[in-house]
Tab-separated table of C-alpha atoms in Angstrom:
chain	number	residue	atom	x	y	z
A	1	UNK	CA	-17.802	-12.524	0.203
A	2	UNK	CA	-15.354	-12.250	3.164
A	3	UNK	CA	-16.570	-10.277	6.162
A	4	UNK	CA	-15.593	-6.621	6.282
A	5	UNK	CA	-14.093	-5.375	9.504
A	6	UNK	CA	-14.025	-1.779	10.781
A	7	UNK	CA	-10.989	0.311	9.922
A	8	UNK	CA	-8.695	1.274	12.786
A	9	UNK	CA	-9.355	4.689	14.270
A	10	UNK	CA	-6.475	7.118	13.731
A	11	UNK	CA	-4.279	7.485	16.804
A	12	UNK	CA	-4.464	10.963	18.294
A	13	UNK	CA	-0.933	10.744	19.611
A	14	UNK	CA	1.604	8.111	20.596
A	15	UNK	CA	0.927	6.657	24.026
A	16	UNK	CA	3.478	7.003	26.805
A	17	UNK	CA	4.235	3.292	26.504
A	18	UNK	CA	4.763	3.734	22.795
A	19	UNK	CA	7.115	6.680	23.317
A	20	UNK	CA	8.954	4.781	26.037
A	21	UNK	CA	9.466	1.810	23.724
A	22	UNK	CA	10.773	4.095	20.989
A	23	UNK	CA	13.208	5.697	23.411
A	24	UNK	CA	14.420	2.293	24.606
A	25	UNK	CA	14.848	1.048	21.033
A	26	UNK	CA	16.885	4.126	20.103
A	27	UNK	CA	19.089	3.720	23.170
A	28	UNK	CA	19.600	0.063	22.267
A	29	UNK	CA	20.553	0.960	18.696
A	30	UNK	CA	23.152	3.443	19.924
A	31	UNK	CA	24.582	0.837	22.324
A	32	UNK	CA	24.503	-1.868	19.651
A	33	UNK	CA	26.482	0.440	17.400
A	34	UNK	CA	29.428	-0.048	19.749
A	35	UNK	CA	29.147	-3.816	19.928
A	36	UNK	CA	26.697	-4.372	22.792
A	37	UNK	CA	25.206	-7.760	21.815
A	38	UNK	CA	22.497	-7.664	24.490
A	39	UNK	CA	21.361	-4.257	23.206
A	40	UNK	CA	21.310	-5.609	19.654
A	41	UNK	CA	19.079	-8.513	20.676
A	42	UNK	CA	16.771	-6.218	22.630
A	43	UNK	CA	16.510	-3.842	19.664
A	44	UNK	CA	15.286	-6.678	17.466
A	45	UNK	CA	12.816	-7.832	20.136
A	46	UNK	CA	11.343	-4.337	20.401
A	47	UNK	CA	10.963	-3.657	16.682
A	48	UNK	CA	10.611	-7.043	14.993
A	49	UNK	CA	6.774	-6.992	15.027
A	50	UNK	CA	6.532	-3.463	13.618
A	51	UNK	CA	8.960	-4.265	10.817
A	52	UNK	CA	7.148	-7.525	9.999
A	53	UNK	CA	3.729	-5.861	9.795
A	54	UNK	CA	5.073	-3.013	7.681
A	55	UNK	CA	6.779	-5.214	5.089
A	56	UNK	CA	3.823	-7.619	4.989
A	57	UNK	CA	1.398	-4.825	4.106
A	58	UNK	CA	3.795	-2.894	1.891
A	59	UNK	CA	4.701	-5.945	-0.162
A	60	UNK	CA	1.101	-7.253	-0.089
A	61	UNK	CA	2.632	-10.663	0.616
A	62	UNK	CA	2.536	-12.067	4.131
A	63	UNK	CA	4.319	-15.190	2.889
A	64	UNK	CA	7.430	-13.129	2.101
A	65	UNK	CA	7.300	-11.053	5.292
A	66	UNK	CA	9.649	-13.301	7.288
A	67	UNK	CA	12.375	-13.123	4.644
A	68	UNK	CA	11.909	-9.379	4.147
A	69	UNK	CA	12.067	-8.789	7.906
A	70	UNK	CA	15.243	-10.822	8.198
A	71	UNK	CA	16.801	-8.948	5.284
A	72	UNK	CA	15.838	-5.637	6.887
A	73	UNK	CA	17.604	-6.502	10.125
A	74	UNK	CA	20.651	-7.810	8.268
A	75	UNK	CA	20.892	-4.515	6.429
A	76	UNK	CA	20.402	-2.653	9.695
A	77	UNK	CA	23.271	-4.549	11.300
A	78	UNK	CA	25.498	-3.511	8.443
A	79	UNK	CA	24.436	0.116	8.840
A	80	UNK	CA	24.508	0.434	12.636
A	81	UNK	CA	27.826	2.263	12.521
A	82	UNK	CA	26.086	5.109	10.668
A	83	UNK	CA	23.156	5.433	13.092
A	84	UNK	CA	23.462	8.706	15.027
A	85	UNK	CA	20.085	8.818	16.769
A	86	UNK	CA	18.864	11.873	14.836
A	87	UNK	CA	15.627	9.955	14.262
A	88	UNK	CA	14.170	7.160	16.370
A	89	UNK	CA	15.510	3.668	15.795
A	90	UNK	CA	12.055	2.610	14.675
A	91	UNK	CA	11.909	5.296	11.970
A	92	UNK	CA	15.420	4.311	10.892
A	93	UNK	CA	14.513	0.615	10.677
A	94	UNK	CA	11.249	1.240	8.857
A	95	UNK	CA	13.153	3.330	6.313
A	96	UNK	CA	15.476	0.371	5.728
A	97	UNK	CA	12.451	-1.943	5.541
A	98	UNK	CA	10.867	0.281	2.894
A	99	UNK	CA	14.005	0.125	0.747
A	100	UNK	CA	14.209	-3.650	1.253
A	101	UNK	CA	10.656	-4.119	-0.042
A	102	UNK	CA	11.284	-1.833	-3.026
A	103	UNK	CA	14.426	-3.780	-3.931
A	104	UNK	CA	12.551	-7.075	-3.559
A	105	UNK	CA	9.740	-5.902	-5.858
A	106	UNK	CA	12.209	-4.710	-8.476
A	107	UNK	CA	14.092	-8.008	-8.320
A	108	UNK	CA	10.872	-9.995	-8.669
A	109	UNK	CA	9.762	-7.861	-11.620
A	110	UNK	CA	13.024	-8.570	-13.431
A	111	UNK	CA	12.861	-12.318	-12.798
A	112	UNK	CA	11.291	-14.492	-15.535
A	113	UNK	CA	8.026	-16.077	-14.440
A	114	UNK	CA	7.322	-19.753	-14.894
A	115	UNK	CA	3.957	-20.849	-16.187
A	116	UNK	CA	2.037	-24.077	-15.946
A	117	UNK	CA	0.210	-25.862	-13.165
A	118	UNK	CA	-1.173	-24.062	-10.144
A	119	UNK	CA	1.302	-23.538	-7.329
A	120	UNK	CA	0.946	-26.568	-5.037
A	121	UNK	CA	1.826	-24.679	-1.845
A	122	UNK	CA	-0.850	-22.064	-2.458
A	123	UNK	CA	-3.405	-24.788	-3.088
A	124	UNK	CA	-2.444	-26.543	0.136
A	125	UNK	CA	-2.679	-23.353	2.181
A	126	UNK	CA	-6.186	-22.654	0.912
A	127	UNK	CA	-7.265	-26.003	2.324
A	128	UNK	CA	-5.877	-25.349	5.806
A	129	UNK	CA	-8.000	-24.629	8.843
A	130	UNK	CA	-7.884	-20.984	9.939
A	131	UNK	CA	-8.640	-19.839	13.490
A	132	UNK	CA	-11.520	-17.518	14.399
A	133	UNK	CA	-10.815	-13.944	13.338
A	134	UNK	CA	-8.620	-15.042	10.449
A	135	UNK	CA	-11.189	-14.123	7.780
A	136	UNK	CA	-11.662	-10.649	9.258
A	137	UNK	CA	-7.906	-10.061	9.259
A	138	UNK	CA	-7.685	-11.248	5.659
A	139	UNK	CA	-10.566	-8.937	4.691
A	140	UNK	CA	-8.796	-5.909	6.134
A	141	UNK	CA	-5.479	-6.967	4.597
A	142	UNK	CA	-7.115	-7.333	1.194
A	143	UNK	CA	-8.642	-3.867	1.421
A	144	UNK	CA	-5.334	-2.291	2.385
A	145	UNK	CA	-3.469	-4.254	-0.287
A	146	UNK	CA	-5.695	-2.636	-2.904
A	147	UNK	CA	-4.475	0.864	-2.043
A	148	UNK	CA	-1.846	2.609	-4.195
A	149	UNK	CA	1.617	1.938	-2.776
A	150	UNK	CA	2.284	5.454	-1.448
A	151	UNK	CA	-1.082	5.625	0.340
A	152	UNK	CA	-0.716	2.081	1.665
A	153	UNK	CA	2.635	2.705	3.329
A	154	UNK	CA	1.464	6.004	4.858
A	155	UNK	CA	-1.717	4.350	6.171
A	156	UNK	CA	0.081	1.331	7.621
A	157	UNK	CA	2.738	3.446	9.314
A	158	UNK	CA	0.376	5.915	10.962
A	159	UNK	CA	-2.889	4.003	11.413
A	160	UNK	CA	-1.729	0.440	12.100
A	161	UNK	CA	1.730	0.923	13.610
A	162	UNK	CA	0.952	4.245	15.310
A	163	UNK	CA	4.049	5.981	13.958
A	164	UNK	CA	3.819	9.782	14.426
A	165	UNK	CA	3.183	11.643	11.181
A	166	UNK	CA	6.565	13.389	11.212
A	167	UNK	CA	8.394	10.088	11.730
A	168	UNK	CA	6.332	8.519	8.952
A	169	UNK	CA	7.301	11.419	6.701
A	170	UNK	CA	10.960	10.790	7.527
A	171	UNK	CA	10.581	7.089	6.719
A	172	UNK	CA	8.787	7.830	3.430
A	173	UNK	CA	11.151	10.707	2.631
A	174	UNK	CA	8.417	13.208	1.905
A	175	UNK	CA	6.845	16.257	3.642
A	176	UNK	CA	4.550	15.568	6.578
A	177	UNK	CA	1.691	17.264	4.733
A	178	UNK	CA	2.056	14.710	1.966
A	179	UNK	CA	1.744	11.880	4.483
A	180	UNK	CA	-1.409	13.412	5.949
A	181	UNK	CA	-2.902	13.762	2.466
A	182	UNK	CA	-2.068	10.169	1.571
A	183	UNK	CA	-3.601	8.872	4.806
A	184	UNK	CA	-6.769	10.897	4.258
A	185	UNK	CA	-7.117	9.575	0.722
A	186	UNK	CA	-6.415	6.034	1.876
A	187	UNK	CA	-9.127	6.227	4.538
A	188	UNK	CA	-11.577	7.663	2.008
A	189	UNK	CA	-10.834	4.814	-0.404
A	190	UNK	CA	-11.169	2.174	2.309
A	191	UNK	CA	-14.477	3.604	3.536
A	192	UNK	CA	-15.731	3.512	-0.044
A	193	UNK	CA	-14.741	-0.162	-0.279
A	194	UNK	CA	-16.546	-0.888	2.989
A	195	UNK	CA	-19.700	0.728	1.616
A	196	UNK	CA	-19.443	-1.297	-1.577
A	197	UNK	CA	-18.823	-4.602	0.202
A	198	UNK	CA	-21.123	-4.283	3.201
A	199	UNK	CA	-24.828	-4.351	2.337
A	200	UNK	CA	-26.475	-5.185	5.638
A	201	UNK	CA	-27.686	-2.844	8.366
A	202	UNK	CA	-24.361	-2.946	10.187
A	203	UNK	CA	-22.613	-0.859	7.519
A	204	UNK	CA	-23.251	2.523	9.242
A	205	UNK	CA	-21.825	1.161	12.493
A	206	UNK	CA	-18.701	-0.057	10.726
A	207	UNK	CA	-18.171	3.275	9.065
A	208	UNK	CA	-18.700	5.215	12.286
A	209	UNK	CA	-16.069	3.028	13.914
A	210	UNK	CA	-13.692	3.841	11.062
A	211	UNK	CA	-14.288	7.599	11.171
């Protein structure tokens, strides 16, 4: 059984550094809209990690995250002329990322699946050496991947990426109260999984860290 790691504590509010980065990213997006190549590159530097983590969790497929991230930014480039700064650039990009993942899932569902021998790449990856901490990260990823899609995206946005609830609601296109409800249910489900998986004396400590 893989080790279970504590859930991230919910952020009380965005830090000043976080808010500053959001403001810079939005300014870069507005400049990039008018052809500023340096601003475009800086925008991608600021938001690439957030987009990658979001699509990796939302798609439950870290292997596809690079392609999904690239597709998200390609779509964003094509839509920059419509960006008005009414929301932060991060919220705007995460909204595009969400649509990119949905389109990818629909495309995959419509594609015929091949059957036969086990995928050789997957078998090779299972035999690779993984650095310390890898198993814990996989354990948390597996727990989050088991959440219903709407709860998973709300949890990842607010609890892992630190997106404010209102911005997460804008990205998910639902009321902020709905996002709060989904996050609460996601945390309850994850705590239940921790209880089921962790049987030693450290379980209470893990749960207190997650509360």
